[in-house]
């Protein structure tokens, strides 16, 4: 939930990948198939908050990062985990309906990126800064990277954007190349690299990737602690090659 990239692959196809930076002792469950609001969705689960940071279904994919624009002061208690916001987004017709009718008050600041693909692909950014909602439509034909404002200051975020540009992912569009970026960019910098480790207090614990292509929608989850990889599809589970 702390580094996210969106890579358009043509038409409505894309690669959506996130690195989760977290307390290494915090447990996470690999992706499962869940049904809510008559919609089948696929997501990893955080048992502590009972929510998730990344979700996909046949209509949209969504990822949540901690913080909005700048590092905020942590002021608990909060009404609910931000991971529940991702699940509750499914209850709304679209992002505008969500923004107008969801109760954001007393939820810790976050940035949520939504890719919708019912008819044509759209890319949306929703930021809640603790007092106001900020909405932006982005160009779905342009590759993007986001970094959590709670862990990465403006200088670090700009440095990561430079790594992203230098990687030339658009010159070699493949899931493996995107994963390579998420595993190796800034590898000499344990504080700000995409695989980070700040004295075992917070570190990158997993990489989750959503792929939307001619085969449909699938999710790949790699637990960096156990080195186990799980790949699931919306309607059935397929084994890895």
CSV table of C-alpha atoms in Angstrom, one decimal, residues 1-3 18-29 44-54 64-67 74 81-84 108-109 148 150-152 160 190-191 193-208 221-225:
chain,number,residue,atom,x,y,z
A,1,UNK,CA,0.0,0.0,0.0
A,2,UNK,CA,3.0,2.3,-0.1
A,3,UNK,CA,4.3,2.2,-3.7
A,18,UNK,CA,1.9,-2.3,-5.5
A,19,UNK,CA,4.5,-2.9,-2.8
A,20,UNK,CA,3.2,-3.1,0.7
A,21,UNK,CA,5.5,-1.5,3.4
A,22,UNK,CA,4.4,-2.6,6.8
A,23,UNK,CA,5.4,-3.8,10.3
A,24,UNK,CA,7.0,-7.1,9.4
A,25,UNK,CA,5.1,-8.7,12.3
A,26,UNK,CA,1.7,-7.8,10.8
A,27,UNK,CA,0.1,-10.8,9.2
A,28,UNK,CA,-1.5,-10.7,5.8
A,29,UNK,CA,-3.5,-13.4,4.0
A,44,UNK,CA,-5.5,-10.1,-0.1
A,45,UNK,CA,-6.8,-9.6,3.4
A,46,UNK,CA,-5.4,-7.8,6.5
A,47,UNK,CA,-6.8,-9.8,9.4
A,48,UNK,CA,-6.0,-7.0,11.9
A,49,UNK,CA,-8.3,-4.5,10.2
A,50,UNK,CA,-10.3,-7.1,8.2
A,51,UNK,CA,-9.8,-5.0,5.1
A,52,UNK,CA,-7.5,-4.9,2.2
A,53,UNK,CA,-5.2,-2.5,0.3
A,54,UNK,CA,-5.9,-3.8,-3.2
A,64,UNK,CA,-5.2,2.4,-1.4
A,65,UNK,CA,-2.0,4.1,-0.1
A,66,UNK,CA,-1.6,5.7,3.3
A,67,UNK,CA,-1.7,9.5,3.5
A,74,UNK,CA,-1.5,10.1,13.5
A,81,UNK,CA,-9.5,1.0,9.1
A,82,UNK,CA,-8.7,2.4,5.8
A,83,UNK,CA,-8.6,-1.1,4.4
A,84,UNK,CA,-12.4,-1.2,4.9
A,108,UNK,CA,-7.2,8.5,8.6
A,109,UNK,CA,-5.9,10.3,5.4
A,148,UNK,CA,2.8,6.9,0.2
A,150,UNK,CA,3.5,8.9,5.2
A,151,UNK,CA,6.8,7.2,4.4
A,152,UNK,CA,8.3,9.1,1.5
A,160,UNK,CA,11.3,7.4,-7.3
A,190,UNK,CA,17.2,0.6,2.0
A,191,UNK,CA,15.4,3.7,3.3
A,193,UNK,CA,14.1,2.0,-2.4
A,194,UNK,CA,11.1,0.1,-3.7
A,195,UNK,CA,12.1,-2.8,-1.5
A,196,UNK,CA,12.8,-0.9,1.7
A,197,UNK,CA,13.8,-1.9,5.2
A,198,UNK,CA,14.0,0.7,8.0
A,199,UNK,CA,15.7,-1.2,10.8
A,200,UNK,CA,13.0,-4.0,10.7
A,201,UNK,CA,10.4,-1.5,12.1
A,202,UNK,CA,8.8,-1.1,8.7
A,203,UNK,CA,9.8,-3.0,5.5
A,204,UNK,CA,8.4,-4.2,2.2
A,205,UNK,CA,6.5,-7.3,3.0
A,206,UNK,CA,4.7,-8.2,-0.2
A,207,UNK,CA,4.1,-7.3,-3.9
A,208,UNK,CA,0.6,-7.5,-5.3
A,221,UNK,CA,0.6,-12.0,-4.8
A,222,UNK,CA,4.2,-12.5,-3.6
A,223,UNK,CA,4.9,-12.7,0.1
A,224,UNK,CA,8.5,-11.5,0.4
A,225,UNK,CA,8.9,-13.1,3.9
